[in-house]
Short mmCIF file of C-alpha atoms in Angstrom, two decimals:
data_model
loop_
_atom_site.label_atom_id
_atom_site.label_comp_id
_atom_site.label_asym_id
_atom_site.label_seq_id
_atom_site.Cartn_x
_atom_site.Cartn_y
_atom_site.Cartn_z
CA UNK A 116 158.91 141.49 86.38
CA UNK A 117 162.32 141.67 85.07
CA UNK A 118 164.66 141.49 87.89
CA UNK A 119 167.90 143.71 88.75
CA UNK A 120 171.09 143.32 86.97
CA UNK A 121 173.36 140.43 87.89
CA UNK A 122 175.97 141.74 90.06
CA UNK A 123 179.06 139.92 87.97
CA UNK A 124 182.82 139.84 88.94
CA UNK A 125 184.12 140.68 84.75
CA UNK A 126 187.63 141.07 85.98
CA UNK A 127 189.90 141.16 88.97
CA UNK A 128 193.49 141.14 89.91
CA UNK A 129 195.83 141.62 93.08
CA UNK A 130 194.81 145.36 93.20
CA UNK A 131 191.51 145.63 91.63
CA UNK A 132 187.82 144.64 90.45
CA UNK A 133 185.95 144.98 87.69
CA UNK A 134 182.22 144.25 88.00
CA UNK A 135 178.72 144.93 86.64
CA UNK A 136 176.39 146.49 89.53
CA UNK A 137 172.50 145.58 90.41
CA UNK A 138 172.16 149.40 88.29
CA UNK A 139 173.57 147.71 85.11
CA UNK A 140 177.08 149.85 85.63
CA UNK A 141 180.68 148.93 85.02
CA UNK A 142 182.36 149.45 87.91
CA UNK A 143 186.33 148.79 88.78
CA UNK A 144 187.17 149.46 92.81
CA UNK A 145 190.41 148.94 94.71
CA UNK A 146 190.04 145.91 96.54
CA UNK A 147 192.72 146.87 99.23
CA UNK A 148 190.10 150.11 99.81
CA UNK A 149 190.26 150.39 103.84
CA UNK A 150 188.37 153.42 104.45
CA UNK A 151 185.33 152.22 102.29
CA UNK A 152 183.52 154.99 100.79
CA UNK A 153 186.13 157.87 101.17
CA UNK A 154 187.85 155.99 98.14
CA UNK A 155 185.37 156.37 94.60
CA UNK A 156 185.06 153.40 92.00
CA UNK A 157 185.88 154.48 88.48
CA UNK A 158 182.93 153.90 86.27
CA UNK A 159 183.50 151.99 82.95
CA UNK A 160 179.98 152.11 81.28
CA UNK A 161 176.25 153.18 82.40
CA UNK A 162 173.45 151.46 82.04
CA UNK A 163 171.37 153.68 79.82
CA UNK A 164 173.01 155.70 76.67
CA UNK A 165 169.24 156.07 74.18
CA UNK A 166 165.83 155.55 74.55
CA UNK A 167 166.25 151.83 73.67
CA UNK A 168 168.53 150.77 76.35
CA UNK A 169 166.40 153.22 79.02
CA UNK A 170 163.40 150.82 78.07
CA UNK A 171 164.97 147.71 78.98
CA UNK A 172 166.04 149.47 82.27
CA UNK A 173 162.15 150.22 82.88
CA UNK A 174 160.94 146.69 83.01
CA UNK A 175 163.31 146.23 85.82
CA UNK A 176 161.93 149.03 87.81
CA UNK A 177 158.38 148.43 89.09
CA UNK A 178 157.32 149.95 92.23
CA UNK A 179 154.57 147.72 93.04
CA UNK A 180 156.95 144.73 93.43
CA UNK A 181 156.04 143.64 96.44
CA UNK A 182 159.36 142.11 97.50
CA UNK A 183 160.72 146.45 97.67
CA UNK A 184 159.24 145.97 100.96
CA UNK A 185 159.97 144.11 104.30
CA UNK A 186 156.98 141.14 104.26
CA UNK A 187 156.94 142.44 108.37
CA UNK A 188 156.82 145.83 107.69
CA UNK A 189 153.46 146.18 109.48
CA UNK A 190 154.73 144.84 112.60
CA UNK A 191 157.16 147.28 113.05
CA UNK A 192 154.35 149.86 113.57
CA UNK A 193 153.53 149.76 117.34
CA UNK A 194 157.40 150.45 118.20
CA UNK A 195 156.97 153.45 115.64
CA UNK A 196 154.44 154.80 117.18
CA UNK A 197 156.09 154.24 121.01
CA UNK A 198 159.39 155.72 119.79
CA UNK A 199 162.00 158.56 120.99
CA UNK A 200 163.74 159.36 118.10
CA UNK A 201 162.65 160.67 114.51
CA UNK A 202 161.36 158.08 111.94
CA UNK A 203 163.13 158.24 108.44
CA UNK A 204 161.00 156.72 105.54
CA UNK A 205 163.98 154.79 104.23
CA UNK A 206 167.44 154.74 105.48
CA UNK A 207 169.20 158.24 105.97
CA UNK A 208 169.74 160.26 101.95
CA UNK A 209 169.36 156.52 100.27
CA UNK A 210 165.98 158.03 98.81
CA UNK A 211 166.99 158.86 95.00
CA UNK A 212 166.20 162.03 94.04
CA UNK A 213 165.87 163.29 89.96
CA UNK A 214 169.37 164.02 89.05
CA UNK A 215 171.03 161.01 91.25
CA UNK A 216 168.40 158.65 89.59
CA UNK A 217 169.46 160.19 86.02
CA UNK A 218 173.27 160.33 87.01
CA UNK A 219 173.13 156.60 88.48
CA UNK A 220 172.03 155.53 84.64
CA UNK A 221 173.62 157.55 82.76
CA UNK A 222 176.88 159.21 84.18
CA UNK A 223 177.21 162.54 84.43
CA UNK A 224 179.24 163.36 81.94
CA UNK A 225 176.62 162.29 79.41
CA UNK A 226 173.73 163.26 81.83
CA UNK A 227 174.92 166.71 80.64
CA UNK A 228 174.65 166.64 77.27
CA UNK A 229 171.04 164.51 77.40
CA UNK A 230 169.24 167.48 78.95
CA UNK A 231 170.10 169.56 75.58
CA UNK A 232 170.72 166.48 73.06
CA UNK A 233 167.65 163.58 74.24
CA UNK A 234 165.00 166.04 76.30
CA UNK A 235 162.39 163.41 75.47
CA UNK A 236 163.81 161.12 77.08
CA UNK A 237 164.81 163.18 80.27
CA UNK A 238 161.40 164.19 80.41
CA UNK A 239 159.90 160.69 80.37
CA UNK A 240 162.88 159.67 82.62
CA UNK A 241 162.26 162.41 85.21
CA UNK A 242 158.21 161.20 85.00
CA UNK A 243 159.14 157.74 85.70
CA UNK A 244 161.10 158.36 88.76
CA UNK A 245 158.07 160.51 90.16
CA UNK A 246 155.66 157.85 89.67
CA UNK A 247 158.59 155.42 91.24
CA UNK A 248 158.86 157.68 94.34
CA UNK A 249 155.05 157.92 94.72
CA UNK A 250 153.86 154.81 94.48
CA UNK A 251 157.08 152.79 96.18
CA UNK A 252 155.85 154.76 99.08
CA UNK A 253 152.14 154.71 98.51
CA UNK A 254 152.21 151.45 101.24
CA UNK A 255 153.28 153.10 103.97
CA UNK A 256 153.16 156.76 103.93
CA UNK A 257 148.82 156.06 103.39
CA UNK A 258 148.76 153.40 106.48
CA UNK A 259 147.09 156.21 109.02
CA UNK A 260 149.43 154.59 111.81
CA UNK A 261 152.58 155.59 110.31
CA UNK A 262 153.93 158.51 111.43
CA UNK A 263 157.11 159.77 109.07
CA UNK A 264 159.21 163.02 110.41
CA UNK A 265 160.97 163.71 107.36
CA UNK A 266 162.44 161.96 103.90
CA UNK A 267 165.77 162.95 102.87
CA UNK A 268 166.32 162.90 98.66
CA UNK A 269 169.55 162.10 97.40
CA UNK A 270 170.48 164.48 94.77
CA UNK A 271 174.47 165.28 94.56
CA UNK A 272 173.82 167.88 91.58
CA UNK A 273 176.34 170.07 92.45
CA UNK A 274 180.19 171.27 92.57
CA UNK A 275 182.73 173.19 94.23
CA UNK A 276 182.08 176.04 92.30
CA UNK A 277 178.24 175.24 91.33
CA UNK A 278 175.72 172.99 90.28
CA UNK A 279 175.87 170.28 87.55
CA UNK A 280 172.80 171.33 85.88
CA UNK A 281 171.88 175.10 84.81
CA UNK A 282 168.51 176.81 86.68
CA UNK A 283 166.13 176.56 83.71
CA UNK A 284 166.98 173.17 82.97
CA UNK A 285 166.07 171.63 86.63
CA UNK A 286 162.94 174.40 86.31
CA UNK A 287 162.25 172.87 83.38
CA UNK A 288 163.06 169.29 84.02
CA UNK A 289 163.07 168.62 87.79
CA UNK A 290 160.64 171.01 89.35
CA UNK A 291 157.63 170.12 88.35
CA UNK A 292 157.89 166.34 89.00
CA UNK A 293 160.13 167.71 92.33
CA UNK A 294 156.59 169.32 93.47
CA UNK A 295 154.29 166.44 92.42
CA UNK A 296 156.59 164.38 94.47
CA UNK A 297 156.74 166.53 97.41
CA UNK A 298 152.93 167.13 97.92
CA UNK A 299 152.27 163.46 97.75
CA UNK A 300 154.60 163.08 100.65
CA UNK A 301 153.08 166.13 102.45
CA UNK A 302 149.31 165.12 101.90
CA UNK A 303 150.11 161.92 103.87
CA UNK A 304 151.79 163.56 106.69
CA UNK A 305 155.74 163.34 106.14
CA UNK A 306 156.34 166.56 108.27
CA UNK A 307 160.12 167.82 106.34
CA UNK A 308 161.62 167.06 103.27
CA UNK A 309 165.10 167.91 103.05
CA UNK A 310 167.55 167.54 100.11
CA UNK A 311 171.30 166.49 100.42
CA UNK A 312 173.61 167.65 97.33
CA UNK A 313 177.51 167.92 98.20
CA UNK A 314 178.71 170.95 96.18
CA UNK A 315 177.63 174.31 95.98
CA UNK A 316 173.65 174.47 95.41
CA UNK A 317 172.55 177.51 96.79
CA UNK A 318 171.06 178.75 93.27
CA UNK A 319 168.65 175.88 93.72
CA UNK A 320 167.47 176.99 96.94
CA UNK A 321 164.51 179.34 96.23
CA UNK A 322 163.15 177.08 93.87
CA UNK A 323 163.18 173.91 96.18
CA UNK A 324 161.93 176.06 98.94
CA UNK A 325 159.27 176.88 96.22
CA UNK A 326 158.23 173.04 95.73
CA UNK A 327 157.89 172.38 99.68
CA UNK A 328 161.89 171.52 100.80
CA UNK A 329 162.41 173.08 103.97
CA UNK A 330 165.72 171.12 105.17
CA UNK A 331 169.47 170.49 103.50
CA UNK A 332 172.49 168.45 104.05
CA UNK A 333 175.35 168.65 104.34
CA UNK A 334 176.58 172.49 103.42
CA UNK A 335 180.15 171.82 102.29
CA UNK A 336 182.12 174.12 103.50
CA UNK A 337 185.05 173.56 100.92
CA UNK A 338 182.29 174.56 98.34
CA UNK A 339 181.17 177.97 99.79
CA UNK A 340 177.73 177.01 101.79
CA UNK A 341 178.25 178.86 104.80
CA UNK A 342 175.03 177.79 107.10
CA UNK A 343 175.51 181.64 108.93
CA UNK A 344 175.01 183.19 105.51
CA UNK A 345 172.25 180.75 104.51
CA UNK A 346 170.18 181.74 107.79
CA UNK A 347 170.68 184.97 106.77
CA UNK A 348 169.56 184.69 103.35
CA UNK A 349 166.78 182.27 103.36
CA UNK A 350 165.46 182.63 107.32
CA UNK A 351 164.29 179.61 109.96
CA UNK A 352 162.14 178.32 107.13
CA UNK A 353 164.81 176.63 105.93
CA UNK A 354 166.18 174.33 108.37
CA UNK A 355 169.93 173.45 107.98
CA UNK A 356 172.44 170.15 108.71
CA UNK A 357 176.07 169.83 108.41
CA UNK A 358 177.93 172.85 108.34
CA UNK A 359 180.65 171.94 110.45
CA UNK A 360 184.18 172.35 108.50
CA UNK A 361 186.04 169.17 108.22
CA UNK A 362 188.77 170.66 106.98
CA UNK A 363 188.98 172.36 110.13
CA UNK A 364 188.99 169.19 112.71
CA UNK A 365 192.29 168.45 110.96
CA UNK A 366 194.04 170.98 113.35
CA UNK A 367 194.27 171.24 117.04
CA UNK A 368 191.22 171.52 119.47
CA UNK A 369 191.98 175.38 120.16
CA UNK A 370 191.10 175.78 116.35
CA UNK A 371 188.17 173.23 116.58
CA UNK A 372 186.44 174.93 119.32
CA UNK A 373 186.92 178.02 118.11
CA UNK A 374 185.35 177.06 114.84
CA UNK A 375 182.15 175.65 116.76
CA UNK A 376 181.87 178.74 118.70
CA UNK A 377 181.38 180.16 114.63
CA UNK A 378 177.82 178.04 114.55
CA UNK A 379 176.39 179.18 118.45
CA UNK A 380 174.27 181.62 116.73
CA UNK A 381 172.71 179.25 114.67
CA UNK A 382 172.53 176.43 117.35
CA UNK A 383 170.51 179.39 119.59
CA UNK A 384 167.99 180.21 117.03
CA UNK A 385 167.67 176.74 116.35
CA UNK A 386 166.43 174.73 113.27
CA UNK A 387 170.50 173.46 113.19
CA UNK A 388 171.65 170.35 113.33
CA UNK A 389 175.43 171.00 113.88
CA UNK A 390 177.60 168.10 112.29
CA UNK A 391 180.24 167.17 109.84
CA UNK A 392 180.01 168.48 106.34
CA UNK A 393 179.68 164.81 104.78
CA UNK A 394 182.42 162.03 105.46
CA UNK A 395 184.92 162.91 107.71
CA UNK A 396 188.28 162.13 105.94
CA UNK A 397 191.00 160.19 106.55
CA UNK A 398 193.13 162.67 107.71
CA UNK A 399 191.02 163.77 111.14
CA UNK A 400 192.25 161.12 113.41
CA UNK A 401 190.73 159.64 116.21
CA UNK A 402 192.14 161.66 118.63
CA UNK A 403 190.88 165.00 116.58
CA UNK A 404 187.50 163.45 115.82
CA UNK A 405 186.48 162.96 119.91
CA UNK A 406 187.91 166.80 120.79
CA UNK A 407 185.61 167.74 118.11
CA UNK A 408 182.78 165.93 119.30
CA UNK A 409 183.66 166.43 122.97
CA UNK A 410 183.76 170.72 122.19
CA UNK A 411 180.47 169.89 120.40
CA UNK A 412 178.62 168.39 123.77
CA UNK A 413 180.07 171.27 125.93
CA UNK A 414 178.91 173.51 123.30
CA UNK A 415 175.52 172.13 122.87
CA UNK A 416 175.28 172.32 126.90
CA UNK A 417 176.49 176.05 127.42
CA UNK A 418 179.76 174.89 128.73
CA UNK A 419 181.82 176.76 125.99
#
């Protein structure tokens, strides 16, 4: 097996790094970054740009590598099966979904144009990644004494204003593979699959209901998905998380509370998980951040 790209340091100075990631990207982040994620590397150059360079990324993904999983894996099972809390087949939205799998290769800038310019080879690419997700998992999800509540797919395909990708191409390009995907995981007993895209995705929803989704993170606000109006629209089937405005636990805890009090509806009918719509930003201090999640415990316990 050909193994991941060399993570190499290309570059650096007071301020900055330039390096090559385990994905094959060019990356340059600010090395005096203090808040981690909330600041975004720049990407230089993605790993695949034609059919010839997405073949040599192949041979470096093989899901039967048996190194993709923990060698005491097994072990782990009889404090699975003893435990008080739900069981996540792989940590929390770091399962790739189609488009973050395509985007992570390609950028998205020339992700868009490959749908309509290279279709061949988002077809084949979107196959692979099915096959990757299904067998990866094949392991565990078959092992009758695993037990997994739900698998969340990474798929940031949207915008403020709407998705990345038009309807009839992810119909055309993501669905099927989408389903394949999702009744593997279904025929060995993962119990929800939920889908977390930051933008607005809401055009998507019918047809990921349609290929077995029935949970989504994290309903940005800023971007128009309003989890009252979603409820409305789509019913308990779809089960919702997020929702809460961060914009909103900027301000003072009269205005936080009040916008909590916005989401008791929701919390009574259930099928809610009430929390921040994706990474709370620097500007919500500490002080802000426990009156928010202090009004959120009284509200969860009817003391609001």
């Amino acid at each position: 097996m050909v193994p991941p790209f060399e993570f190499k340091i290309l570059e650096e100075d007071e301020q900055t790094r330039v390096f090559q990631d385990s994905s094959g990207r060019i990356r340059r982040e600010l090395k005096t970054d203090k808040l981690g994620s909330a600041c975004m590397d720049t990407y230089m150059r993605h790993a695949v740009d034609s059919p010839q360079t997405w073949q040599a990324v192949k041979q470096r993904l093989d899901p039967y590598d048996p190194s993709r999983l923990s060698a005491t894996w097994r072990d782990q099972i009889p404090h699975w099966q003893q435990r008080e809390h739900p069981l996540i087949f792989g940590p929390n939205t770091s399962t790739e979904g189609f488009f973050w799998f395509a985007r992570t290769l390609m950028g998205t800038e020339d992700l868009s144009y490959a749908w309509y310019d290279q279709p061949k080879l988002m077809h084949e690419m979107m196959a692979f990644q099915a096959n990757f997700l299904i067998e990866s998992s094949r392991p565990i999800l078959e092992d009758p004494n695993v037990d997994i509540d739900y698998i969340c797919l990474a798929e940031d395909l949207a915008m403020k204003t709407g998705p990345l990708l038009s309807p009839d191409t992810y119909r055309d390009f993501i669905l099927p593979h989408l389903r394949r995907v999702i009744d593997f995981y279904r025929s060995n007993g993962v119990k929800h699959i939920c889908i977390d895209s930051d933008g607005n995705f809401e055009v998507f929803l019918p047809l990921m209901m349609d290929a077995g989704v029935d949970a989504i993170w994290p309903m940005e606000r800023a971007a128009g998905m309003d989890p009252n109006a979603l409820r409305q629209e789509f019913g308990r089937d779809l089960r919702l998380w997020g929702g809460v405005d961060k914009r909103e636990l900027t301000k003072d805890r009269a205005t936080t509370e009040a916008h909590l009090r916005t989401l008791m509806p929701l919390i009574e009918q259930g099928r809610f998980i009430p929390t921040v719509d994706h990474t709370v930003p620097p500007d919500v201090g500490y002080p802000q951040f426990l009156d928010y999640m202090d009004c959120k415990a009284r509200l969860l316990k009817g003391q609001l």
